[in-house]
Amino acid sequence: MSSIAAAEEKTATRAKVIQPAWVRVMHWINAVAIILMIMSGLQIYNASPLFTSLTFSHSITLGGWLGGALLWHFAAMWLLMINGLAYLITGFATGRFARKLFPISIRGIIGDALAAMTFKLSHDDLSKYNQVQRLLYAGIIVIGIVIVLSGLSIWKPVQLQYLTALFGGYDIARYVHFFCMASIVAFLAIHVLLAVLVPKSLRAMIIGR
């Protein structure tokens, strides 16, 4: 009987849904939209660089020219805004954010960061985020909101003059937008690295288990 119980427990554990379908679908839509926005955004940046010594290779840009890049950027923007808003609403409504992202503590972040750097951080239960993951995921949500708002203030500085003024003006809003983009690129690099180091986390985001 003990062997049967163990087999049933193993089957139940294997069948446990780590990432529900709505999370997986919205995750990959967000991923596509963000990549399109970054690539087209770099082409837009090249048309009027914030830093004269920094431009980006056309091999990693999208649109071919300013007008084409703007078309791609706006198309991806609506996709990201609609899907991102649906993700936020669903995340809060289902209580997923409360369960997954909180609480966050300084001590916990330091402890998990040290464990990760010494390769002692456990990844046995993918349904639970460690403190570093919670900080990164909560932070990227905030950055995502800021980059959308700063992008809107750049896109419609006259119509949304109060929003533009909130960022300190059009020029400063461009810097905020750029550094938010840089933060998202850094997050993606860490995100992909973790997926490579812990392949079962990528599998869970594809098949849910």
PDB file of C-alpha atoms in Angstrom:
ATOM      1  CA  MET A   1       0.000   0.000   0.000  1.00  0.00           C
ATOM      2  CA  SER A   2       2.827   2.372   0.749  1.00  0.00           C
ATOM      3  CA  SER A   3       4.218   1.987  -2.765  1.00  0.00           C
ATOM      4  CA  ILE A   4       0.795   2.724  -4.262  1.00  0.00           C
ATOM      5  CA  ALA A   5       0.417   5.806  -2.071  1.00  0.00           C
ATOM      6  CA  ALA A   6       3.880   6.979  -3.053  1.00  0.00           C
ATOM      7  CA  ALA A   7       3.061   6.483  -6.747  1.00  0.00           C
ATOM      8  CA  GLU A   8      -0.199   8.415  -6.376  1.00  0.00           C
ATOM      9  CA  GLU A   9       1.607  11.236  -4.555  1.00  0.00           C
ATOM     10  CA  LYS A  10       4.246  11.337  -7.276  1.00  0.00           C
ATOM     11  CA  THR A  11       1.562  11.495  -9.979  1.00  0.00           C
ATOM     12  CA  ALA A  12      -0.266  14.279  -8.150  1.00  0.00           C
ATOM     13  CA  THR A  13       2.948  16.259  -7.788  1.00  0.00           C
ATOM     14  CA  ARG A  14       3.770  15.771 -11.452  1.00  0.00           C
ATOM     15  CA  ALA A  15       0.267  16.897 -12.467  1.00  0.00           C
ATOM     16  CA  LYS A  16       0.396  20.018 -10.309  1.00  0.00           C
ATOM     17  CA  VAL A  17      -0.220  23.127 -12.381  1.00  0.00           C
ATOM     18  CA  ILE A  18       2.545  25.633 -11.740  1.00  0.00           C
ATOM     19  CA  GLN A  19       1.615  28.234 -14.337  1.00  0.00           C
ATOM     20  CA  PRO A  20      -2.103  28.432 -15.240  1.00  0.00           C
ATOM     21  CA  ALA A  21      -3.111  28.818 -18.885  1.00  0.00           C
ATOM     22  CA  TRP A  22      -3.964  32.524 -18.630  1.00  0.00           C
ATOM     23  CA  VAL A  23      -0.516  33.292 -17.196  1.00  0.00           C
ATOM     24  CA  ARG A  24       1.244  31.376 -19.961  1.00  0.00           C
ATOM     25  CA  VAL A  25      -0.742  32.970 -22.772  1.00  0.00           C
ATOM     26  CA  MET A  26      -0.334  36.509 -21.443  1.00  0.00           C
ATOM     27  CA  HIS A  27       3.350  35.905 -20.644  1.00  0.00           C
ATOM     28  CA  TRP A  28       4.211  34.988 -24.232  1.00  0.00           C
ATOM     29  CA  ILE A  29       2.083  37.775 -25.715  1.00  0.00           C
ATOM     30  CA  ASN A  30       3.881  40.243 -23.440  1.00  0.00           C
ATOM     31  CA  ALA A  31       7.238  38.747 -24.461  1.00  0.00           C
ATOM     32  CA  VAL A  32       6.517  39.243 -28.176  1.00  0.00           C
ATOM     33  CA  ALA A  33       5.163  42.766 -27.654  1.00  0.00           C
ATOM     34  CA  ILE A  34       8.136  43.814 -25.502  1.00  0.00           C
ATOM     35  CA  ILE A  35      10.692  42.496 -27.999  1.00  0.00           C
ATOM     36  CA  LEU A  36       8.942  44.312 -30.862  1.00  0.00           C
ATOM     37  CA  MET A  37       8.819  47.528 -28.823  1.00  0.00           C
ATOM     38  CA  ILE A  38      12.489  47.317 -27.845  1.00  0.00           C
ATOM     39  CA  MET A  39      13.674  46.681 -31.412  1.00  0.00           C
ATOM     40  CA  SER A  40      11.490  49.392 -32.937  1.00  0.00           C
ATOM     41  CA  GLY A  41      12.300  51.714 -30.031  1.00  0.00           C
ATOM     42  CA  LEU A  42      16.027  51.403 -30.749  1.00  0.00           C
ATOM     43  CA  GLN A  43      15.369  52.472 -34.337  1.00  0.00           C
ATOM     44  CA  ILE A  44      13.377  55.473 -33.089  1.00  0.00           C
ATOM     45  CA  TYR A  45      16.195  56.280 -30.668  1.00  0.00           C
ATOM     46  CA  ASN A  46      18.743  56.196 -33.505  1.00  0.00           C
ATOM     47  CA  ALA A  47      16.787  58.909 -35.312  1.00  0.00           C
ATOM     48  CA  SER A  48      17.372  61.278 -32.388  1.00  0.00           C
ATOM     49  CA  PRO A  49      19.952  59.843 -29.943  1.00  0.00           C
ATOM     50  CA  LEU A  50      19.932  60.957 -26.330  1.00  0.00           C
ATOM     51  CA  PHE A  51      23.648  60.191 -26.127  1.00  0.00           C
ATOM     52  CA  THR A  52      25.685  61.193 -29.173  1.00  0.00           C
ATOM     53  CA  SER A  53      28.208  58.407 -28.593  1.00  0.00           C
ATOM     54  CA  LEU A  54      25.527  55.717 -28.311  1.00  0.00           C
ATOM     55  CA  THR A  55      23.617  54.370 -31.297  1.00  0.00           C
ATOM     56  CA  PHE A  56      22.452  50.852 -32.070  1.00  0.00           C
ATOM     57  CA  SER A  57      23.215  48.523 -34.954  1.00  0.00           C
ATOM     58  CA  HIS A  58      20.459  48.187 -37.546  1.00  0.00           C
ATOM     59  CA  SER A  59      20.739  44.414 -37.090  1.00  0.00           C
ATOM     60  CA  ILE A  60      18.901  44.680 -33.759  1.00  0.00           C
ATOM     61  CA  THR A  61      16.397  47.361 -34.780  1.00  0.00           C
ATOM     62  CA  LEU A  62      13.010  47.052 -36.421  1.00  0.00           C
ATOM     63  CA  GLY A  63      11.270  49.240 -38.979  1.00  0.00           C
ATOM     64  CA  GLY A  64      14.128  50.193 -41.285  1.00  0.00           C
ATOM     65  CA  TRP A  65      13.528  53.917 -40.841  1.00  0.00           C
ATOM     66  CA  LEU A  66      11.819  56.276 -38.419  1.00  0.00           C
ATOM     67  CA  GLY A  67       8.340  56.037 -39.937  1.00  0.00           C
ATOM     68  CA  GLY A  68       8.442  52.257 -40.145  1.00  0.00           C
ATOM     69  CA  ALA A  69       9.763  51.966 -36.606  1.00  0.00           C
ATOM     70  CA  LEU A  70       6.968  54.185 -35.294  1.00  0.00           C
ATOM     71  CA  LEU A  71       4.339  51.987 -36.958  1.00  0.00           C
ATOM     72  CA  TRP A  72       5.795  48.865 -35.354  1.00  0.00           C
ATOM     73  CA  HIS A  73       6.171  50.641 -32.006  1.00  0.00           C
ATOM     74  CA  PHE A  74       2.574  51.846 -31.863  1.00  0.00           C
ATOM     75  CA  ALA A  75       1.184  48.475 -32.980  1.00  0.00           C
ATOM     76  CA  ALA A  76       3.193  46.662 -30.286  1.00  0.00           C
ATOM     77  CA  MET A  77       2.284  49.373 -27.784  1.00  0.00           C
ATOM     78  CA  TRP A  78      -1.442  48.646 -28.063  1.00  0.00           C
ATOM     79  CA  LEU A  79      -0.814  44.918 -27.826  1.00  0.00           C
ATOM     80  CA  LEU A  80       1.300  45.407 -24.706  1.00  0.00           C
ATOM     81  CA  MET A  81      -1.103  47.864 -23.087  1.00  0.00           C
ATOM     82  CA  ILE A  82      -4.209  45.728 -23.617  1.00  0.00           C
ATOM     83  CA  ASN A  83      -2.556  42.436 -22.685  1.00  0.00           C
ATOM     84  CA  GLY A  84      -0.596  44.005 -19.824  1.00  0.00           C
ATOM     85  CA  LEU A  85      -3.724  45.623 -18.388  1.00  0.00           C
ATOM     86  CA  ALA A  86      -5.574  42.299 -18.608  1.00  0.00           C
ATOM     87  CA  TYR A  87      -2.636  40.621 -16.859  1.00  0.00           C
ATOM     88  CA  LEU A  88      -2.632  43.174 -14.041  1.00  0.00           C
ATOM     89  CA  ILE A  89      -6.386  42.996 -13.512  1.00  0.00           C
ATOM     90  CA  THR A  90      -6.396  39.189 -13.548  1.00  0.00           C
ATOM     91  CA  GLY A  91      -3.335  38.998 -11.315  1.00  0.00           C
ATOM     92  CA  PHE A  92      -4.906  41.204  -8.671  1.00  0.00           C
ATOM     93  CA  ALA A  93      -8.417  39.754  -9.015  1.00  0.00           C
ATOM     94  CA  THR A  94      -7.265  36.144  -8.599  1.00  0.00           C
ATOM     95  CA  GLY A  95      -4.942  37.026  -5.727  1.00  0.00           C
ATOM     96  CA  ARG A  96      -1.965  35.642  -7.665  1.00  0.00           C
ATOM     97  CA  PHE A  97       0.150  38.750  -7.082  1.00  0.00           C
ATOM     98  CA  ALA A  98      -0.558  38.733  -3.359  1.00  0.00           C
ATOM     99  CA  ARG A  99       0.392  35.062  -3.093  1.00  0.00           C
ATOM    100  CA  LYS A 100       3.392  35.094  -5.411  1.00  0.00           C
ATOM    101  CA  LEU A 101       5.014  38.501  -4.905  1.00  0.00           C
ATOM    102  CA  PHE A 102       4.534  39.278  -1.221  1.00  0.00           C
ATOM    103  CA  PRO A 103       5.820  39.595   1.401  1.00  0.00           C
ATOM    104  CA  ILE A 104       9.239  40.951   0.403  1.00  0.00           C
ATOM    105  CA  SER A 105      11.895  41.646   3.019  1.00  0.00           C
ATOM    106  CA  ILE A 106      15.412  43.076   2.846  1.00  0.00           C
ATOM    107  CA  ARG A 107      16.765  40.183   4.900  1.00  0.00           C
ATOM    108  CA  GLY A 108      15.081  37.664   2.631  1.00  0.00           C
ATOM    109  CA  ILE A 109      16.410  39.332  -0.519  1.00  0.00           C
ATOM    110  CA  ILE A 110      19.973  39.385   0.815  1.00  0.00           C
ATOM    111  CA  GLY A 111      19.737  35.782   2.002  1.00  0.00           C
ATOM    112  CA  ASP A 112      18.355  34.446  -1.286  1.00  0.00           C
ATOM    113  CA  ALA A 113      20.795  36.550  -3.327  1.00  0.00           C
ATOM    114  CA  LEU A 114      23.743  35.097  -1.395  1.00  0.00           C
ATOM    115  CA  ALA A 115      22.323  31.593  -1.799  1.00  0.00           C
ATOM    116  CA  ALA A 116      21.939  32.139  -5.542  1.00  0.00           C
ATOM    117  CA  MET A 117      25.508  33.400  -5.926  1.00  0.00           C
ATOM    118  CA  THR A 118      26.823  30.307  -4.131  1.00  0.00           C
ATOM    119  CA  PHE A 119      24.511  27.997  -6.125  1.00  0.00           C
ATOM    120  CA  LYS A 120      22.695  26.929  -2.959  1.00  0.00           C
ATOM    121  CA  LEU A 121      19.294  28.381  -3.817  1.00  0.00           C
ATOM    122  CA  SER A 122      16.647  25.666  -4.016  1.00  0.00           C
ATOM    123  CA  HIS A 123      14.415  25.418  -7.104  1.00  0.00           C
ATOM    124  CA  ASP A 124      12.490  22.320  -6.004  1.00  0.00           C
ATOM    125  CA  ASP A 125       9.109  24.073  -5.749  1.00  0.00           C
ATOM    126  CA  LEU A 126       8.596  26.303  -8.793  1.00  0.00           C
ATOM    127  CA  SER A 127       5.167  27.366  -7.539  1.00  0.00           C
ATOM    128  CA  LYS A 128       6.867  29.539  -4.922  1.00  0.00           C
ATOM    129  CA  TYR A 129       9.063  32.515  -5.837  1.00  0.00           C
ATOM    130  CA  ASN A 130      12.131  33.287  -3.787  1.00  0.00           C
ATOM    131  CA  GLN A 131      12.683  36.804  -2.451  1.00  0.00           C
ATOM    132  CA  VAL A 132      14.895  37.870  -5.362  1.00  0.00           C
ATOM    133  CA  GLN A 133      12.291  36.715  -7.878  1.00  0.00           C
ATOM    134  CA  ARG A 134       9.573  38.558  -5.974  1.00  0.00           C
ATOM    135  CA  LEU A 135      11.619  41.759  -6.048  1.00  0.00           C
ATOM    136  CA  LEU A 136      12.387  41.428  -9.765  1.00  0.00           C
ATOM    137  CA  TYR A 137       8.829  40.585 -10.799  1.00  0.00           C
ATOM    138  CA  ALA A 138       7.243  43.271  -8.644  1.00  0.00           C
ATOM    139  CA  GLY A 139       9.836  45.776  -9.866  1.00  0.00           C
ATOM    140  CA  ILE A 140       9.297  44.968 -13.541  1.00  0.00           C
ATOM    141  CA  ILE A 141       5.561  45.547 -13.133  1.00  0.00           C
ATOM    142  CA  VAL A 142       6.270  49.028 -11.744  1.00  0.00           C
ATOM    143  CA  ILE A 143       8.800  49.731 -14.514  1.00  0.00           C
ATOM    144  CA  GLY A 144       6.268  48.519 -17.091  1.00  0.00           C
ATOM    145  CA  ILE A 145       3.701  51.017 -15.827  1.00  0.00           C
ATOM    146  CA  VAL A 146       6.259  53.856 -15.828  1.00  0.00           C
ATOM    147  CA  ILE A 147       7.499  53.079 -19.342  1.00  0.00           C
ATOM    148  CA  VAL A 148       3.947  53.087 -20.701  1.00  0.00           C
ATOM    149  CA  LEU A 149       3.128  56.400 -19.013  1.00  0.00           C
ATOM    150  CA  SER A 150       6.394  58.026 -20.110  1.00  0.00           C
ATOM    151  CA  GLY A 151       5.828  56.703 -23.632  1.00  0.00           C
ATOM    152  CA  LEU A 152       2.364  58.248 -23.723  1.00  0.00           C
ATOM    153  CA  SER A 153       3.767  61.579 -22.513  1.00  0.00           C
ATOM    154  CA  ILE A 154       6.314  61.507 -25.362  1.00  0.00           C
ATOM    155  CA  TRP A 155       3.743  60.442 -27.937  1.00  0.00           C
ATOM    156  CA  LYS A 156       1.143  63.112 -27.030  1.00  0.00           C
ATOM    157  CA  PRO A 157       3.044  65.863 -25.151  1.00  0.00           C
ATOM    158  CA  VAL A 158       0.397  68.499 -25.945  1.00  0.00           C
ATOM    159  CA  GLN A 159      -2.745  66.452 -25.405  1.00  0.00           C
ATOM    160  CA  LEU A 160      -1.245  64.840 -22.293  1.00  0.00           C
ATOM    161  CA  GLN A 161       0.638  67.913 -21.117  1.00  0.00           C
ATOM    162  CA  TYR A 162      -0.096  67.244 -17.439  1.00  0.00           C
ATOM    163  CA  LEU A 163       1.353  63.754 -17.722  1.00  0.00           C
ATOM    164  CA  THR A 164       4.384  65.114 -19.576  1.00  0.00           C
ATOM    165  CA  ALA A 165       4.821  67.773 -16.890  1.00  0.00           C
ATOM    166  CA  LEU A 166       4.679  65.055 -14.232  1.00  0.00           C
ATOM    167  CA  PHE A 167       7.855  63.597 -15.744  1.00  0.00           C
ATOM    168  CA  GLY A 168       9.522  67.009 -15.764  1.00  0.00           C
ATOM    169  CA  GLY A 169       8.917  67.791 -19.425  1.00  0.00           C
ATOM    170  CA  TYR A 170       9.299  66.120 -22.798  1.00  0.00           C
ATOM    171  CA  ASP A 171      13.097  65.797 -22.740  1.00  0.00           C
ATOM    172  CA  ILE A 172      13.247  64.260 -19.269  1.00  0.00           C
ATOM    173  CA  ALA A 173      10.382  61.913 -20.169  1.00  0.00           C
ATOM    174  CA  ARG A 174      12.571  60.605 -23.019  1.00  0.00           C
ATOM    175  CA  TYR A 175      15.373  59.821 -20.568  1.00  0.00           C
ATOM    176  CA  VAL A 176      12.933  58.103 -18.202  1.00  0.00           C
ATOM    177  CA  HIS A 177      11.593  56.062 -21.106  1.00  0.00           C
ATOM    178  CA  PHE A 178      15.101  55.094 -22.223  1.00  0.00           C
ATOM    179  CA  PHE A 179      16.304  53.994 -18.797  1.00  0.00           C
ATOM    180  CA  CYS A 180      13.110  52.031 -18.204  1.00  0.00           C
ATOM    181  CA  MET A 181      13.784  50.267 -21.501  1.00  0.00           C
ATOM    182  CA  ALA A 182      17.359  49.551 -20.389  1.00  0.00           C
ATOM    183  CA  SER A 183      16.007  48.121 -17.115  1.00  0.00           C
ATOM    184  CA  ILE A 184      13.626  45.846 -19.019  1.00  0.00           C
ATOM    185  CA  VAL A 185      16.482  44.616 -21.233  1.00  0.00           C
ATOM    186  CA  ALA A 186      18.528  43.846 -18.095  1.00  0.00           C
ATOM    187  CA  PHE A 187      15.541  42.025 -16.593  1.00  0.00           C
ATOM    188  CA  LEU A 188      15.085  39.971 -19.767  1.00  0.00           C
ATOM    189  CA  ALA A 189      18.767  39.006 -19.731  1.00  0.00           C
ATOM    190  CA  ILE A 190      18.480  37.771 -16.120  1.00  0.00           C
ATOM    191  CA  HIS A 191      15.148  36.106 -16.883  1.00  0.00           C
ATOM    192  CA  VAL A 192      16.556  34.157 -19.839  1.00  0.00           C
ATOM    193  CA  LEU A 193      19.693  33.234 -17.871  1.00  0.00           C
ATOM    194  CA  LEU A 194      17.573  31.795 -15.056  1.00  0.00           C
ATOM    195  CA  ALA A 195      15.483  29.861 -17.586  1.00  0.00           C
ATOM    196  CA  VAL A 196      18.681  28.343 -18.979  1.00  0.00           C
ATOM    197  CA  LEU A 197      19.984  27.481 -15.509  1.00  0.00           C
ATOM    198  CA  VAL A 198      16.623  26.059 -14.401  1.00  0.00           C
ATOM    199  CA  PRO A 199      15.112  24.514 -17.575  1.00  0.00           C
ATOM    200  CA  LYS A 200      12.052  23.154 -15.775  1.00  0.00           C
ATOM    201  CA  SER A 201      10.908  26.741 -15.166  1.00  0.00           C
ATOM    202  CA  LEU A 202      10.772  27.274 -18.946  1.00  0.00           C
ATOM    203  CA  ARG A 203       8.885  24.005 -19.367  1.00  0.00           C
ATOM    204  CA  ALA A 204       6.372  25.148 -16.777  1.00  0.00           C
ATOM    205  CA  MET A 205       5.791  28.384 -18.707  1.00  0.00           C
ATOM    206  CA  ILE A 206       5.141  26.355 -21.865  1.00  0.00           C
ATOM    207  CA  ILE A 207       3.058  23.398 -20.669  1.00  0.00           C
ATOM    208  CA  GLY A 208       2.088  24.648 -17.210  1.00  0.00           C
ATOM    209  CA  ARG A 209       3.649  21.752 -15.280  1.00  0.00           C
TER     210      ARG A 209
END
